[in-house]
Structure formats: C-alpha cells, structure tokens
Amino acid sequence: MERKQNMAENESVENKKSKKPGLGKEGEDIKEFGQMMLGQKIHLLSVIGEIEGHECLSANTKTTKYEHVLPQLAAIEESEEIKGLLVLLNTVGGDVEAGLAIAEMIASISKPTVSLVLGGSHSIGGPIAVSTDYSFIVPTGTMVIHPVRMNGTVIGAPQTYDYFKQMQDRILGFLSTHCKATKRRLEELMLDTGMLTKDLGTILVGEQAVKEGLIDEVGGIKEALAKVQEMTASA
C-alpha cells in the first residue's frame, strides 16, 4: 500500500513539472493559434502578421497559418456550444490561395460572424475582413488594395499575365460579392497610380473604407463584441 502511495505521489509531481506554469488550454490556444473563447459562447479568431500558405515563412515572421485556421473554422461550424465568431485582423496580407480559402470558410459559416480591422487588413486580408456578416474598422485602421504580386520565376509569356488577371478577378469578385462596393470601383482602387509611390493601389483609412463600401462601420472592440452578441441573441 505504501509503495502504491509513493508511486502516486511521484506521478503527481511529474505531472506538475510537465505542465507549463500559468498556461491552461486556453492560454495555449492564445499562444499557439491566437484563438480563445469569449463569454456568451463567442469564439475569437485573430488573423495577424503574414498569412502563410504552402511554404513556411521565416521563424522571425509573425504568421497566421491556414492549416491551423481552416480546421478550427470547421469545428466552429460543427460545434453546438459556439454561437458566434469574432475575427480580429491586423495583417499585411500574404498567400492569395490561403487567404481566399480562409475568407471562403468564414463566409460559409452559418453562425453570426463579425470582423474588426485593427492596425490594418492589407492585400488578401481584404477578402477576410469582408467575409463576415458585419464588419468594423477602427478610425486609424487601414486597408490596402493593390494588384496581385508574385515571387519566384516568372515566365514572360501571355499565359502569365492571363493568370495574374484571373487571380485578380477572383479577389475582386469575392470582395464585390461580400461588400457594398462594385467590382468596377474596386478595380479602379486596385489600379490607381496616384497614391503608392512604388506600387499601384489605394490605401483606405478608417472612415474612407466605410465610404467606399468595403467595411460596414467605424468602431472598436466594444462595438464589434456588442454586435456579435446582438446577432447571436437574435439568431
């Protein structure tokens, strides 16, 4: 009996050593995936840094990994406990395919969804920002709309430019379907030559993004959280 008691005590000590101090499951989710559960069964998802696609980025780069986000979005849709989703965005953009995949997943969730653009939602972050049922942007938040860029080997053939145009049409089509701006106006903003010194495109700050029809309302976390709670209560 004494030997069993000693073994149980040793196992208890080892378990305590193996646990990271101050980090429960929720703490690990925040640290590893930027996700947590809020009150009233609202799931919080953050899209930060660069959206990572099929290739791993530098360890020094803050990233949102789509292979983490997509399963979580599927779990949110399937869960009976989760009633709504709040998405926080502060991203420079990233991989087009991964960004569109995340945006399409959010757009197809049947539960109430709200997004909040904080520092910025640039490039492919734009479709993610507009993919929710309702969207907010803080007064100093920015959205940058610009043409598709490509890294690596580029073949100087008509097919390359056709592919670029196809990708841009996919992005513009998604944006125009999920916000109030028309596809024609979005293309004008994307190809503007007068604002960015080293690129084509447009920077929209806070209220400008609302006036152009990309975002529904200027507001912060208070307004965004209140909105998703209101939507879940009436769902």
XYZ file of C-alpha atoms in Angstrom:
235
model
C 0.000 0.000 0.000
C 2.834 2.366 0.932
C 4.606 1.606 -2.360
C 1.464 2.448 -4.379
C 1.072 5.694 -2.439
C 4.693 6.680 -3.183
C 4.197 5.911 -6.884
C 1.043 8.054 -6.978
C 2.878 10.928 -5.294
C 5.754 10.678 -7.791
C 3.325 10.703 -10.736
C 1.606 13.774 -9.299
C 4.964 15.589 -9.001
C 5.926 14.649 -12.573
C 2.577 15.870 -13.922
C 3.030 19.208 -12.203
C 6.528 19.557 -13.672
C 5.328 18.742 -17.172
C 2.667 21.474 -17.152
C 3.707 24.953 -18.251
C 3.128 27.412 -15.390
C 0.308 29.866 -15.981
C -0.868 28.277 -19.239
C -4.026 26.183 -19.357
C -5.652 25.006 -22.570
C -6.996 28.500 -23.243
C -3.555 30.011 -22.668
C -2.012 27.532 -25.102
C -4.665 28.344 -27.726
C -3.876 32.052 -27.446
C -0.119 31.458 -27.599
C -0.132 28.955 -30.459
C -3.154 29.912 -32.560
C -4.323 33.374 -31.443
C -7.740 31.961 -30.513
C -9.890 31.806 -27.397
C -13.477 31.530 -26.199
C -15.179 34.715 -25.003
C -18.254 34.966 -22.794
C -21.669 34.039 -24.175
C -20.104 31.335 -26.364
C -18.324 33.662 -28.832
C -15.163 32.311 -30.451
C -12.352 34.818 -31.019
C -10.041 34.290 -34.006
C -7.118 36.616 -34.760
C -5.531 36.977 -38.204
C -2.171 38.654 -37.659
C 1.143 39.193 -39.422
C 1.505 37.428 -42.757
C -0.917 34.769 -43.966
C 1.233 31.705 -44.547
C 0.492 29.432 -47.488
C 2.108 26.223 -48.710
C 5.642 27.367 -47.861
C 6.841 28.058 -44.309
C 7.972 31.614 -43.654
C 10.919 32.709 -41.539
C 10.791 31.907 -37.829
C 11.173 35.665 -37.201
C 7.953 36.447 -39.106
C 4.612 36.599 -37.302
C 2.213 34.434 -39.288
C -1.311 33.106 -39.474
C -1.135 29.511 -40.665
C -4.087 28.457 -42.768
C -3.659 24.798 -41.788
C -4.458 25.902 -38.219
C -7.341 28.206 -39.113
C -9.303 26.006 -41.540
C -9.860 23.053 -39.145
C -10.803 25.474 -36.380
C -13.404 27.142 -38.604
C -14.838 23.726 -39.449
C -15.005 22.909 -35.723
C -16.788 26.224 -35.035
C -19.433 25.401 -37.651
C -19.940 21.901 -36.217
C -19.953 22.858 -32.531
C -23.269 23.271 -30.741
C -21.550 25.195 -27.948
C -20.189 28.034 -30.115
C -22.853 30.552 -31.138
C -20.840 33.199 -32.991
C -17.407 34.211 -34.341
C -15.423 37.442 -33.877
C -12.416 37.910 -36.192
C -9.665 40.416 -35.303
C -7.419 41.460 -38.193
C -4.015 43.109 -38.257
C -2.368 41.588 -41.307
C -0.099 42.658 -44.159
C -1.671 40.013 -46.422
C 0.211 37.025 -47.763
C -0.553 33.920 -49.789
C -3.531 34.533 -52.107
C -4.792 30.938 -52.161
C -4.567 30.570 -48.370
C -6.207 33.950 -47.757
C -9.093 33.213 -50.103
C -9.527 29.766 -48.516
C -9.885 31.351 -45.066
C -12.257 34.009 -46.430
C -14.459 31.423 -48.161
C -14.621 29.314 -44.993
C -15.678 32.288 -42.857
C -18.243 33.373 -45.460
C -19.806 29.890 -45.488
C -20.223 29.603 -41.693
C -23.914 29.543 -40.792
C -23.420 31.232 -37.418
C -23.216 35.038 -36.918
C -19.773 36.417 -37.778
C -18.229 39.867 -37.201
C -14.797 41.211 -38.166
C -12.756 44.082 -36.724
C -9.846 45.624 -38.644
C -7.298 46.982 -36.181
C -3.860 48.100 -37.434
C -4.563 47.013 -40.980
C -6.048 44.440 -43.318
C -3.922 44.732 -46.424
C -3.912 42.858 -49.699
C -5.503 39.396 -49.312
C -6.535 40.436 -45.795
C -9.272 42.481 -47.500
C -11.384 39.463 -48.509
C -11.100 38.078 -44.964
C -12.277 41.402 -43.497
C -15.393 41.499 -45.706
C -16.183 37.770 -45.461
C -18.132 38.161 -42.199
C -21.800 39.094 -41.815
C -20.822 42.520 -40.434
C -17.513 44.379 -40.363
C -15.871 47.155 -38.329
C -12.680 49.157 -38.695
C -11.032 51.368 -36.061
C -10.574 55.056 -37.031
C -6.830 54.599 -37.642
C -7.129 51.161 -39.276
C -6.075 50.785 -42.911
C -6.993 48.638 -45.882
C -4.642 48.458 -48.872
C -5.999 47.304 -52.223
C -3.356 46.565 -54.854
C -2.705 44.196 -57.770
C -1.507 40.633 -57.249
C 2.250 40.209 -56.826
C 4.228 37.038 -57.489
C 7.586 35.824 -56.167
C 9.956 33.385 -57.842
C 10.348 32.544 -61.501
C 8.044 34.483 -63.827
C 7.721 33.289 -67.426
C 7.478 36.179 -69.891
C 4.518 34.798 -71.833
C 0.896 35.877 -72.355
C -0.291 32.984 -70.164
C 1.482 34.543 -67.154
C -0.435 37.789 -67.487
C -3.680 35.906 -68.078
C -3.066 34.027 -64.823
C -2.448 37.308 -62.950
C -5.692 38.716 -64.356
C -7.582 35.575 -63.348
C -6.306 35.813 -59.761
C -7.219 39.491 -59.560
C -10.693 38.777 -60.902
C -11.160 36.110 -58.210
C -10.216 38.598 -55.496
C -12.346 41.410 -56.934
C -15.264 39.029 -57.413
C -15.144 37.899 -53.789
C -14.813 41.461 -52.479
C -17.701 42.803 -54.550
C -19.922 39.870 -53.532
C -19.348 40.403 -49.807
C -19.275 44.192 -49.526
C -21.174 47.203 -50.874
C -18.513 48.356 -53.355
C -18.892 47.446 -57.034
C -16.312 45.348 -58.863
C -15.604 48.253 -61.221
C -14.887 50.652 -58.351
C -12.693 48.104 -56.602
C -10.666 47.636 -59.781
C -10.203 51.409 -60.020
C -8.873 51.456 -56.458
C -6.616 48.469 -57.177
C -5.028 50.043 -60.258
C -4.756 53.637 -59.005
C -1.356 55.120 -59.883
C -1.505 58.280 -57.785
C -1.198 57.132 -54.164
C 1.514 54.486 -53.672
C 4.980 55.654 -54.699
C 6.382 52.212 -55.546
C 3.235 50.330 -56.452
C -0.280 50.577 -57.834
C -3.215 50.636 -55.468
C -5.061 52.576 -52.790
C -4.791 52.998 -49.012
C -8.140 53.442 -47.267
C -8.063 54.697 -43.667
C -10.940 54.135 -41.245
C -13.928 56.147 -42.474
C -12.665 56.011 -46.083
C -13.080 52.222 -46.104
C -16.672 52.693 -44.911
C -17.415 55.380 -47.519
C -16.082 53.135 -50.306
C -18.388 50.356 -49.117
C -15.747 47.816 -48.088
C -16.480 47.980 -44.344
C -19.864 48.451 -42.685
C -18.982 50.711 -39.767
C -16.214 52.507 -37.876
C -15.870 51.078 -34.378
C -13.692 49.219 -31.916
C -13.807 46.072 -29.834
C -16.761 47.354 -27.769
C -18.925 47.821 -30.859
C -17.757 44.610 -32.542
C -18.390 42.465 -29.469
C -21.779 44.076 -28.868
C -22.740 43.425 -32.495
C -21.862 39.725 -32.478
C -23.649 39.274 -29.155
C -26.719 41.009 -30.558
C -26.638 38.802 -33.654
C -26.257 35.588 -31.663
C -29.099 36.573 -29.337
C -31.479 37.052 -32.269
C -30.258 34.046 -34.265
